[in-house]
């Protein structure tokens, strides 16, 4: 069993004992093998049940003002153990045997030993008493042990008793130290993050091109300090190639190597980068570092921040593991159930198949040969799902959420054995970059956490490209799920129509109409397109314009699975 | 059965009405074997009163509830209380009009109509239990619409139209959210009075255990009921699936304990092993371990 599972197991025991599944316990107990300890986790849960825990939490926090707080905490827990055991033993007779076996384990030296020997002595005496043996200690130690018997006392009383113990027998707060450092640190970090999370307004968009380079370059100086040896070379290469090629090289540096040949990219561009998207380009990548730029500091830097974002995404996922796991479970069940209910086989009369005895007479008297039933399979495996993530800078503050949501959807479909492909799109300069995280025949959904936002979004071109990619798949039913804030915005204008450029830039109504058009085109060609709306409330009307009724707005992250589930259900039913 | 209702505190007036119903509608002696003699009683006076009142008023019932809420037990109890023959019709994806109403068949050189269970039930004034009604496709149960609403008829194309006997009632059960179940369409739902079956309460579960296993010591009746509740709570909080929240499994486990199997092993078979996910099973085992000691013997549980 891994750490996350043990953590969840410990939580479950605590919840079970307390009867309250909403608590987030301050303590969890693991045995010497790192596995959830059933007896101690029960005690922790039961403390929540029998006492006013907020008061106790306050007291535990107070204990933390002493550098020896672990000692006092453990001592306090010994006292709490006895009192909640006494309270619970009539409700759960099994506690007698659990406690005894735990006591025997402690006395046999099989349990974890504490660093503090005094604590070990008191604990052993405590559990000897539990087994009905003489405690084997005298003097003050015995007094402490006896004072730890809280009996029927209420929470406040227990706290004052414990307070008395630590003040009388020990020198509490002798080594007082700053406890708030940790929270302070967190605050600072949060501030730093928030200042990073600048929202991009329309007017900022013009300056986007430079802004993105600049931000990379300004912060690069800090990076230089750490790795001075690497930064000997001048950064910019002399432009030997034509503009297009040098731009493409920049994009490769920024986003990673292309996964298809340049020739093929041109070919695709010729088909897709037309109309409103004339003069734009495409770049298909997996975000893998291009070895060609092995000593290019820019490229190395971009790669580094990509990895950092992955870690942030993963940390968020792990921190909310239980919540997300539940969502996956719910969504999987919902999809599976829809599949079962609507994609089932149906039977009909046939000239061959399984004989249907009640109608045999029809063959003899009416010469009807269709006296067999045949099962017609409605092949549910014939469905592929593409998940397209909007990776533009406007999604910056939601990176962790979006990567987790994409992971939940992808994982749920994967568990239903439905092929999934996940990719993101963003535009920089005049390139729309498609970053592929996982293809149909792969299974590693964790790659989705490589999701990182940058640049603008040319939704129309992205959807057009996604539909093009889906066309080449061999599945009969194709579902495209777009996670987007429905805010098309690209510095690259639509082709010059003689009007002032600003009025025709790819944003606002122009962008929305273009995107909506691409979506309609996709639906008309027999694809299903859904949107999980990730943006702000003010953009909901836009989402409606683009996706009609096929979008879901997630107000409460806890309800993510239900809402997306219903959306998928409706869509799958209509396939 | 009526004595049981009195003991459960059902209103005298309802019991009198049931008695009148039973004396007014006679049962053909050759169908008496179809009147059930329930093994388990349903506990829960609110639900009893709702169900009895609806049936007395001539309504059909739809019992909706998750696993172990006693849908079928109540349906069986109701036909026993009203003293009507019972037809059990299990719905599945391939249920169609022929399997409900009837089909052509060939008998003694002639094509004849072989009655389906709905037809039979309607003809003899029985109680038809439509089990897991939402497992069937909505269009295939549309044939029941005329049967279930005010028309109370069955019209078999090419044969005859029969009118349903007055005392006929249909009791459907469904579990919403099981794998393979679907939404019941509005047209069908509107033809039923719906009872949302509550999870069995601890008190009622204790009563059930007491009645089933009179030898069980009180403190263990408490523990088994508590165990079931712990599992139910865990499942309601989506920590485990409903697989292990299995009342049948719990009763069967106690049976095995009675026969001498160690309680831990019996519960492992009856409850924990119902889940096929290793981790989920560990969570269920933890719940069991906090109720029933590993080394408990039969004599400690039974008097």
Coordinates of N, CA, C and O in Angstrom, one line a residue, chain B residues 56-202:
Chain B
X56 N -55.0 0.7 -0.8 CA -56.4 0.7 -0.5 C -57.1 1.7 -1.4 O -58.3 1.4 -1.8
X57 N -56.4 2.7 -1.8 CA -57.1 3.7 -2.7 C -57.0 3.3 -4.2 O -57.3 4.0 -5.1
X58 N -56.5 2.1 -4.4 CA -56.4 1.6 -5.8 C -55.2 2.0 -6.6 O -55.2 1.9 -7.8
X59 N -54.2 2.6 -5.9 CA -53.1 3.1 -6.7 C -52.0 2.0 -6.8 O -52.0 1.0 -6.1
X60 N -51.2 2.2 -7.8 CA -50.0 1.3 -8.0 C -48.8 2.0 -7.3 O -48.8 3.2 -7.1
X61 N -47.9 1.1 -6.9 CA -46.8 1.7 -6.1 C -45.5 1.5 -6.8 O -45.2 0.5 -7.4
X62 N -44.6 2.5 -6.6 CA -43.2 2.4 -7.1 C -42.3 2.6 -5.9 O -42.4 3.6 -5.2
X63 N -41.6 1.5 -5.5 CA -40.7 1.6 -4.4 C -39.3 1.9 -4.9 O -38.7 1.1 -5.6
X64 N -38.8 3.1 -4.5 CA -37.5 3.5 -5.0 C -36.5 3.5 -3.8 O -36.8 4.1 -2.7
X65 N -35.4 2.9 -3.9 CA -34.4 2.9 -2.8 C -33.2 2.2 -3.2 O -33.1 1.4 -4.1
X66 N -32.1 2.4 -2.4 CA -30.9 1.7 -2.7 C -30.9 0.3 -2.1 O -32.0 -0.1 -1.6
X67 N -29.8 -0.3 -2.2 CA -29.7 -1.7 -1.8 C -30.1 -1.8 -0.3 O -29.9 -0.9 0.5
X68 N -30.6 -3.0 0.0 CA -30.9 -3.3 1.4 C -31.9 -2.3 2.1 O -31.8 -2.1 3.3
X69 N -32.8 -1.8 1.3 CA -33.8 -0.9 1.9 C -35.1 -1.7 2.1 O -36.1 -1.2 2.6
X70 N -35.1 -3.0 1.6 CA -36.3 -3.8 1.8 C -37.4 -3.6 0.8 O -38.6 -3.8 1.2
X71 N -37.1 -3.3 -0.4 CA -38.1 -3.1 -1.4 C -38.9 -4.3 -1.7 O -40.2 -4.3 -1.6
X72 N -38.2 -5.4 -1.9 CA -38.9 -6.7 -2.2 C -39.6 -7.3 -1.0 O -40.6 -7.9 -1.1
X73 N -38.9 -7.1 0.2 CA -39.5 -7.6 1.4 C -40.9 -6.9 1.6 O -41.9 -7.5 1.9
X74 N -40.9 -5.6 1.4 CA -42.2 -4.8 1.5 C -43.2 -5.3 0.5 O -44.4 -5.5 0.9
X75 N -42.8 -5.5 -0.7 CA -43.7 -5.9 -1.8 C -44.3 -7.2 -1.4 O -45.6 -7.4 -1.5
X76 N -43.5 -8.1 -0.9 CA -44.0 -9.5 -0.5 C -44.9 -9.4 0.7 O -46.0 -9.9 0.7
X77 N -44.5 -8.5 1.7 CA -45.3 -8.3 2.9 C -46.7 -7.8 2.5 O -47.7 -8.2 3.1
X78 N -46.7 -6.9 1.5 CA -47.9 -6.2 1.2 C -48.9 -7.2 0.6 O -50.1 -7.3 1.0
X79 N -48.4 -8.1 -0.3 CA -49.4 -9.0 -0.9 C -49.8 -10.0 0.2 O -50.9 -10.5 0.1
X80 N -48.9 -10.3 1.1 CA -49.4 -11.2 2.2 C -50.4 -10.5 3.1 O -51.4 -11.2 3.4
X81 N -50.2 -9.3 3.4 CA -51.1 -8.5 4.3 C -52.5 -8.5 3.6 O -53.6 -8.7 4.2
X82 N -52.5 -8.2 2.3 CA -53.8 -8.0 1.6 C -54.3 -9.4 1.1 O -55.4 -9.5 0.6
X83 N -53.5 -10.4 1.4 CA -54.0 -11.8 1.0 C -54.2 -12.0 -0.4 O -55.2 -12.6 -0.8
X84 N -53.4 -11.4 -1.3 CA -53.5 -11.6 -2.7 C -52.4 -12.5 -3.3 O -51.3 -12.4 -2.8
X85 N -52.7 -13.3 -4.3 CA -51.7 -14.0 -5.0 C -50.7 -13.1 -5.6 O -51.1 -12.0 -6.1
X86 N -49.4 -13.5 -5.7 CA -48.4 -12.6 -6.1 C -47.7 -13.1 -7.4 O -47.4 -14.3 -7.5
X87 N -47.5 -12.2 -8.3 CA -46.7 -12.6 -9.5 C -45.4 -11.8 -9.5 O -45.5 -10.6 -9.3
X88 N -44.3 -12.5 -9.7 CA -43.0 -11.8 -9.7 C -42.5 -11.7 -11.1 O -42.4 -12.6 -11.8
X89 N -42.3 -10.4 -11.5 CA -41.8 -10.2 -12.9 C -40.5 -9.5 -12.8 O -40.5 -8.3 -12.4
X90 N -39.4 -10.1 -13.1 CA -38.1 -9.5 -13.1 C -37.9 -8.8 -14.4 O -37.9 -9.5 -15.5
X91 N -37.6 -7.5 -14.4 CA -37.3 -6.8 -15.6 C -35.8 -6.9 -16.0 O -35.0 -6.8 -15.1
X92 N -35.5 -6.9 -17.2 CA -34.1 -6.9 -17.7 C -34.1 -6.2 -19.1 O -35.2 -5.9 -19.6
X93 N -32.9 -6.1 -19.6 CA -32.9 -5.3 -20.9 C -33.7 -5.9 -22.0 O -34.1 -5.2 -22.9
X94 N -33.8 -7.2 -22.0 CA -34.6 -7.8 -23.1 C -36.1 -8.0 -22.8 O -36.8 -8.6 -23.6
X95 N -36.5 -7.4 -21.7 CA -38.0 -7.5 -21.4 C -38.7 -6.8 -22.5 O -38.4 -5.7 -22.9
X96 N -39.7 -7.5 -23.1 CA -40.5 -6.8 -24.1 C -42.0 -7.1 -23.9 O -42.3 -7.8 -22.9
X97 N -42.8 -6.7 -24.8 CA -44.3 -6.8 -24.6 C -44.7 -8.3 -24.5 O -45.5 -8.7 -23.7
X98 N -44.0 -9.1 -25.3 CA -44.4 -10.6 -25.2 C -44.1 -11.2 -23.9 O -44.8 -12.0 -23.4
X99 N -43.0 -10.8 -23.3 CA -42.6 -11.4 -22.0 C -43.5 -10.9 -20.9 O -43.6 -11.5 -19.8
X100 N -44.2 -9.8 -21.1 CA -45.1 -9.2 -20.1 C -46.5 -9.6 -20.3 O -47.2 -10.2 -19.4
X101 N -47.0 -9.4 -21.5 CA -48.4 -9.6 -21.8 C -48.7 -11.1 -22.2 O -49.6 -11.7 -21.8
X102 N -47.8 -11.6 -23.0 CA -48.0 -12.9 -23.5 C -47.6 -13.0 -25.0 O -47.2 -12.0 -25.6
X103 N -47.5 -14.3 -25.5 CA -47.0 -14.5 -26.8 C -47.8 -15.6 -27.5 O -48.5 -16.4 -26.9
X104 N -47.7 -15.6 -28.8 CA -48.4 -16.7 -29.6 C -47.6 -18.0 -29.3 O -46.4 -18.0 -29.2
X105 N -48.4 -19.0 -29.2 CA -47.7 -20.3 -29.1 C -48.5 -21.4 -29.8 O -49.6 -21.1 -30.2
X106 N -48.0 -22.5 -30.0 CA -48.6 -23.5 -30.7 C -49.0 -24.7 -29.8 O -48.1 -25.2 -29.1
X107 N -50.3 -25.0 -29.8 CA -50.7 -26.0 -28.8 C -51.8 -26.9 -29.5 O -52.7 -26.3 -30.1
X108 N -51.6 -28.2 -29.4 CA -52.6 -29.1 -30.0 C -52.9 -28.7 -31.4 O -54.1 -28.6 -31.8
X109 N -52.0 -28.4 -32.2 CA -52.2 -28.1 -33.6 C -52.8 -26.8 -33.9 O -53.4 -26.5 -35.0
X110 N -52.8 -25.9 -32.9 CA -53.5 -24.6 -33.1 C -52.6 -23.5 -32.5 O -51.8 -23.7 -31.6
X111 N -52.7 -22.4 -33.2 CA -51.9 -21.2 -32.6 C -52.8 -20.6 -31.5 O -54.0 -20.3 -31.7
X112 N -52.2 -20.6 -30.3 CA -53.0 -20.0 -29.2 C -52.2 -18.9 -28.6 O -51.0 -18.8 -28.8
X113 N -52.8 -18.2 -27.7 CA -52.1 -17.1 -27.0 C -51.7 -17.7 -25.6 O -52.5 -18.2 -24.9
X114 N -50.4 -17.5 -25.4 CA -50.0 -18.0 -24.0 C -49.9 -16.7 -23.1 O -49.1 -15.8 -23.4
X115 N -50.6 -16.7 -22.1 CA -50.7 -15.5 -21.2 C -49.3 -15.2 -20.6 O -48.7 -16.1 -20.1
X116 N -49.0 -14.0 -20.6 CA -47.8 -13.6 -19.8 C -48.2 -13.2 -18.4 O -49.4 -13.2 -18.1
X117 N -47.2 -13.0 -17.5 CA -47.5 -12.8 -16.1 C -48.4 -11.6 -15.8 O -49.3 -11.7 -14.9
X118 N -48.3 -10.5 -16.6 CA -49.1 -9.3 -16.3 C -50.6 -9.7 -16.6 O -51.5 -9.3 -15.9
X119 N -50.8 -10.4 -17.7 CA -52.1 -10.8 -18.1 C -52.7 -11.7 -17.0 O -53.9 -11.5 -16.6
X120 N -52.0 -12.7 -16.6 CA -52.4 -13.6 -15.6 C -52.8 -12.8 -14.3 O -53.9 -13.0 -13.7
X121 N -51.9 -12.0 -13.9 CA -52.1 -11.2 -12.7 C -53.4 -10.4 -12.7 O -54.1 -10.3 -11.8
X122 N -53.6 -9.8 -13.9 CA -54.7 -8.9 -14.1 C -56.0 -9.7 -14.1 O -57.0 -9.3 -13.5
X123 N -55.9 -10.9 -14.6 CA -57.1 -11.7 -14.8 C -57.5 -12.3 -13.4 O -58.7 -12.4 -13.1
X124 N -56.6 -12.6 -12.5 CA -56.9 -13.2 -11.3 C -56.9 -12.2 -10.1 O -57.0 -12.6 -8.9
X125 N -56.7 -11.0 -10.4 CA -56.7 -10.0 -9.4 C -55.6 -10.1 -8.4 O -55.8 -10.0 -7.2
X126 N -54.4 -10.3 -8.9 CA -53.3 -10.5 -8.0 C -52.5 -9.2 -7.8 O -52.9 -8.2 -8.2
X127 N -51.4 -9.4 -7.1 CA -50.4 -8.3 -6.9 C -49.2 -8.6 -7.8 O -48.6 -9.6 -7.6
X128 N -49.0 -7.7 -8.8 CA -47.8 -8.0 -9.6 C -46.6 -7.2 -9.2 O -46.7 -5.9 -9.0
X129 N -45.5 -7.9 -8.9 CA -44.3 -7.2 -8.4 C -43.4 -7.0 -9.6 O -42.9 -7.9 -10.2
X130 N -43.3 -5.8 -10.1 CA -42.4 -5.5 -11.2 C -41.0 -5.1 -10.7 O -40.7 -4.0 -10.4
X131 N -40.2 -6.1 -10.6 CA -38.9 -6.0 -10.0 C -37.9 -5.3 -10.9 O -37.7 -5.7 -12.0
X132 N -37.2 -4.3 -10.3 CA -36.1 -3.6 -11.1 C -36.7 -3.0 -12.4 O -36.2 -3.3 -13.5
X133 N -37.8 -2.3 -12.3 CA -38.5 -1.9 -13.5 C -37.7 -1.0 -14.4 O -37.8 -1.0 -15.6
X134 N -36.7 -0.3 -13.8 CA -35.9 0.5 -14.7 C -34.7 -0.2 -15.4 O -33.9 0.4 -16.0
X135 N -34.7 -1.5 -15.3 CA -33.7 -2.2 -16.1 C -34.2 -2.4 -17.5 O -33.4 -2.6 -18.4
X136 N -35.5 -2.3 -17.7 CA -36.0 -2.6 -19.1 C -35.9 -1.3 -19.9 O -35.9 -0.2 -19.3
X137 N -36.0 -1.4 -21.2 CA -36.0 -0.2 -22.0 C -37.4 0.4 -21.9 O -38.4 -0.3 -21.8
X138 N -37.4 1.7 -21.9 CA -38.7 2.4 -21.7 C -39.7 2.1 -22.7 O -40.9 2.0 -22.4
X139 N -39.3 1.9 -24.0 CA -40.3 1.7 -25.0 C -40.9 0.3 -24.9 O -42.0 0.1 -25.3
X140 N -40.2 -0.6 -24.3 CA -40.7 -2.0 -24.2 C -41.8 -2.1 -23.0 O -42.6 -3.0 -23.0
X141 N -41.7 -1.2 -22.1 CA -42.7 -1.2 -21.0 C -43.9 -0.3 -21.3 O -44.8 -0.2 -20.5
X142 N -43.8 0.4 -22.5 CA -44.9 1.3 -22.8 C -46.2 0.5 -22.9 O -47.3 1.1 -22.7
X143 N -46.2 -0.8 -23.2 CA -47.4 -1.6 -23.2 C -48.1 -1.6 -21.9 O -49.3 -1.9 -21.9
X144 N -47.4 -1.3 -20.8 CA -48.1 -1.3 -19.5 C -48.9 0.0 -19.3 O -49.7 0.0 -18.3
X145 N -48.7 1.0 -20.1 CA -49.4 2.3 -19.8 C -50.9 2.2 -19.6 O -51.4 2.6 -18.6
X146 N -51.5 1.5 -20.5 CA -53.0 1.4 -20.4 C -53.4 0.5 -19.2 O -54.4 0.7 -18.6
X147 N -52.5 -0.4 -18.8 CA -52.8 -1.3 -17.7 C -52.7 -0.6 -16.4 O -53.4 -0.8 -15.5
X148 N -51.7 0.4 -16.3 CA -51.4 1.0 -15.0 C -52.3 2.2 -14.8 O -52.4 2.7 -13.6
X149 N -52.8 2.9 -15.8 CA -53.6 4.1 -15.5 C -55.1 3.8 -15.4 O -55.5 2.7 -15.2
X150 N -55.9 4.9 -15.4 CA -57.3 4.7 -15.1 C -58.0 3.8 -16.0 O -59.1 3.3 -15.7
X151 N -57.4 3.5 -17.2 CA -58.1 2.6 -18.2 C -58.2 1.2 -17.7 O -59.2 0.5 -17.9
X152 N -57.1 0.8 -17.0 CA -57.1 -0.6 -16.4 C -57.5 -1.6 -17.4 O -58.3 -2.5 -17.1
X153 N -56.9 -1.6 -18.5 CA -57.2 -2.6 -19.5 C -55.9 -3.2 -20.1 O -54.8 -2.6 -20.0
X154 N -56.0 -4.4 -20.7 CA -54.9 -4.9 -21.5 C -55.5 -5.3 -22.8 O -56.4 -6.0 -22.9
X155 N -54.9 -4.6 -23.8 CA -55.5 -4.9 -25.2 C -54.4 -5.6 -26.0 O -53.3 -5.1 -26.2
X156 N -54.7 -6.9 -26.2 CA -53.7 -7.7 -26.9 C -54.0 -7.7 -28.4 O -55.1 -8.2 -28.8
X157 N -53.1 -7.1 -29.2 CA -53.4 -7.0 -30.7 C -53.8 -8.3 -31.2 O -53.0 -9.3 -31.0
X158 N -54.8 -8.4 -32.0 CA -55.2 -9.7 -32.6 C -55.9 -10.6 -31.7 O -56.4 -11.7 -32.2
X159 N -56.0 -10.4 -30.5 CA -56.8 -11.3 -29.6 C -57.9 -10.6 -28.9 O -59.0 -10.4 -29.5
X160 N -57.7 -10.1 -27.8 CA -58.9 -9.6 -27.0 C -58.4 -8.4 -26.2 O -57.3 -8.2 -25.9
X161 N -59.4 -7.7 -25.7 CA -59.2 -6.7 -24.7 C -59.7 -7.2 -23.4 O -60.9 -7.6 -23.3
X162 N -58.9 -7.2 -22.3 CA -59.5 -7.6 -21.0 C -59.4 -6.4 -20.1 O -58.5 -5.6 -20.2
X163 N -60.4 -6.4 -19.2 CA -60.4 -5.4 -18.2 C -59.8 -6.0 -16.9 O -60.0 -7.2 -16.6
X164 N -59.0 -5.2 -16.3 CA -58.2 -5.7 -15.1 C -59.2 -5.8 -13.9 O -60.0 -4.9 -13.7
X165 N -59.0 -6.9 -13.2 CA -59.9 -7.0 -12.0 C -59.6 -5.9 -11.0 O -58.5 -5.4 -10.9
X166 N -60.6 -5.5 -10.3 CA -60.5 -4.3 -9.4 C -59.4 -4.5 -8.4 O -58.8 -3.5 -8.0
X167 N -59.2 -5.7 -7.9 CA -58.3 -5.9 -6.7 C -56.8 -6.0 -7.2 O -56.0 -6.1 -6.4
X168 N -56.6 -5.9 -8.5 CA -55.3 -6.0 -9.0 C -54.5 -4.7 -8.6 O -54.9 -3.6 -8.8
X169 N -53.2 -5.0 -8.2 CA -52.3 -3.8 -7.9 C -50.9 -4.2 -8.5 O -50.6 -5.4 -8.5
X170 N -50.2 -3.2 -8.9 CA -48.9 -3.4 -9.3 C -47.9 -2.7 -8.4 O -48.1 -1.5 -8.1
X171 N -46.9 -3.4 -8.0 CA -45.9 -2.8 -7.1 C -44.5 -2.9 -7.8 O -44.0 -4.0 -8.1
X172 N -44.0 -1.7 -8.3 CA -42.7 -1.8 -9.0 C -41.6 -1.4 -8.0 O -41.8 -0.7 -7.1
X173 N -40.5 -2.0 -8.2 CA -39.3 -1.6 -7.4 C -38.2 -1.1 -8.3 O -38.1 -1.6 -9.5
X174 N -37.4 -0.2 -7.9 CA -36.3 0.2 -8.6 C -35.2 0.8 -7.8 O -35.4 1.3 -6.7
X175 N -34.0 0.5 -8.2 CA -32.8 1.0 -7.5 C -32.2 2.0 -8.5 O -31.7 1.7 -9.5
X176 N -32.2 3.2 -8.1 CA -31.7 4.3 -8.9 C -30.1 4.3 -8.8 O -29.6 4.5 -7.7
X177 N -29.5 4.2 -10.0 CA -28.0 4.4 -9.9 C -27.2 3.2 -9.9 O -26.0 3.2 -9.9
X178 N -27.8 2.0 -9.9 CA -27.1 0.7 -10.1 C -26.6 0.7 -11.5 O -27.1 1.4 -12.4
X179 N -25.5 -0.1 -11.7 CA -25.1 -0.3 -13.1 C -26.2 -0.9 -13.9 O -26.8 -1.8 -13.5
X180 N -26.4 -0.3 -15.1 CA -27.4 -0.9 -16.0 C -28.8 -0.4 -15.8 O -29.7 -0.7 -16.5
X181 N -29.0 0.5 -14.8 CA -30.3 1.1 -14.6 C -30.4 2.4 -15.4 O -29.4 3.0 -15.8
X182 N -31.6 2.8 -15.7 CA -31.8 4.0 -16.4 C -32.9 4.9 -15.8 O -33.6 4.4 -14.9
X183 N -33.1 6.0 -16.3 CA -34.1 6.9 -15.8 C -35.5 6.3 -16.3 O -35.6 5.8 -17.4
X184 N -36.4 6.3 -15.4 CA -37.8 5.9 -15.7 C -38.4 7.0 -16.4 O -38.3 8.2 -16.0
X185 N -39.1 6.8 -17.6 CA -39.7 8.0 -18.2 C -40.9 8.5 -17.5 O -41.5 7.8 -16.7
X186 N -41.2 9.7 -17.8 CA -42.2 10.4 -17.0 C -43.6 9.7 -17.1 O -44.4 9.6 -16.2
X187 N -43.9 9.3 -18.3 CA -45.2 8.7 -18.6 C -45.4 7.5 -17.7 O -46.5 7.3 -17.1
X188 N -44.4 6.7 -17.5 CA -44.5 5.5 -16.6 C -44.5 5.9 -15.2 O -45.4 5.4 -14.4
X189 N -43.7 6.8 -14.8 CA -43.6 7.2 -13.4 C -44.9 7.8 -12.9 O -45.3 7.6 -11.8
X190 N -45.6 8.6 -13.8 CA -46.8 9.3 -13.4 C -47.9 8.3 -13.1 O -48.9 8.6 -12.5
X191 N -47.7 7.0 -13.5 CA -48.8 6.0 -13.2 C -48.6 5.3 -11.9 O -49.3 4.4 -11.5
X192 N -47.6 5.8 -11.1 CA -47.4 5.2 -9.8 C -47.4 6.2 -8.7 O -47.1 7.4 -8.9
X193 N -47.7 5.7 -7.5 CA -47.4 6.5 -6.3 C -46.0 6.1 -5.9 O -45.7 4.9 -5.8
X194 N -45.2 7.0 -5.6 CA -43.8 6.7 -5.3 C -43.4 6.7 -3.9 O -43.7 7.7 -3.2
X195 N -42.8 5.7 -3.4 CA -42.3 5.7 -2.0 C -40.8 5.7 -2.0 O -40.3 4.8 -2.7
X196 N -40.2 6.6 -1.4 CA -38.8 6.6 -1.3 C -38.4 5.8 -0.1 O -38.6 6.2 1.0
X197 N -37.8 4.6 -0.4 CA -37.6 3.7 0.8 C -36.4 4.2 1.6 O -35.3 4.3 1.0
X198 N -36.6 4.4 2.8 CA -35.4 4.9 3.7 C -34.5 3.7 4.0 O -34.9 2.6 3.9
X199 N -33.2 4.1 4.3 CA -32.3 3.0 4.7 C -32.9 2.5 6.0 O -33.5 3.2 6.8
X200 N -32.6 1.2 6.3 CA -33.2 0.6 7.5 C -32.5 1.3 8.7 O -31.3 1.6 8.8
X201 N -33.4 1.7 9.7 CA -32.8 2.4 10.8 C -32.2 1.4 11.8 O -32.4 0.2 11.7
X202 N -31.4 1.9 12.7 CA -30.7 1.0 13.6 C -31.7 0.2 14.5 O -31.5 -1.0 14.7

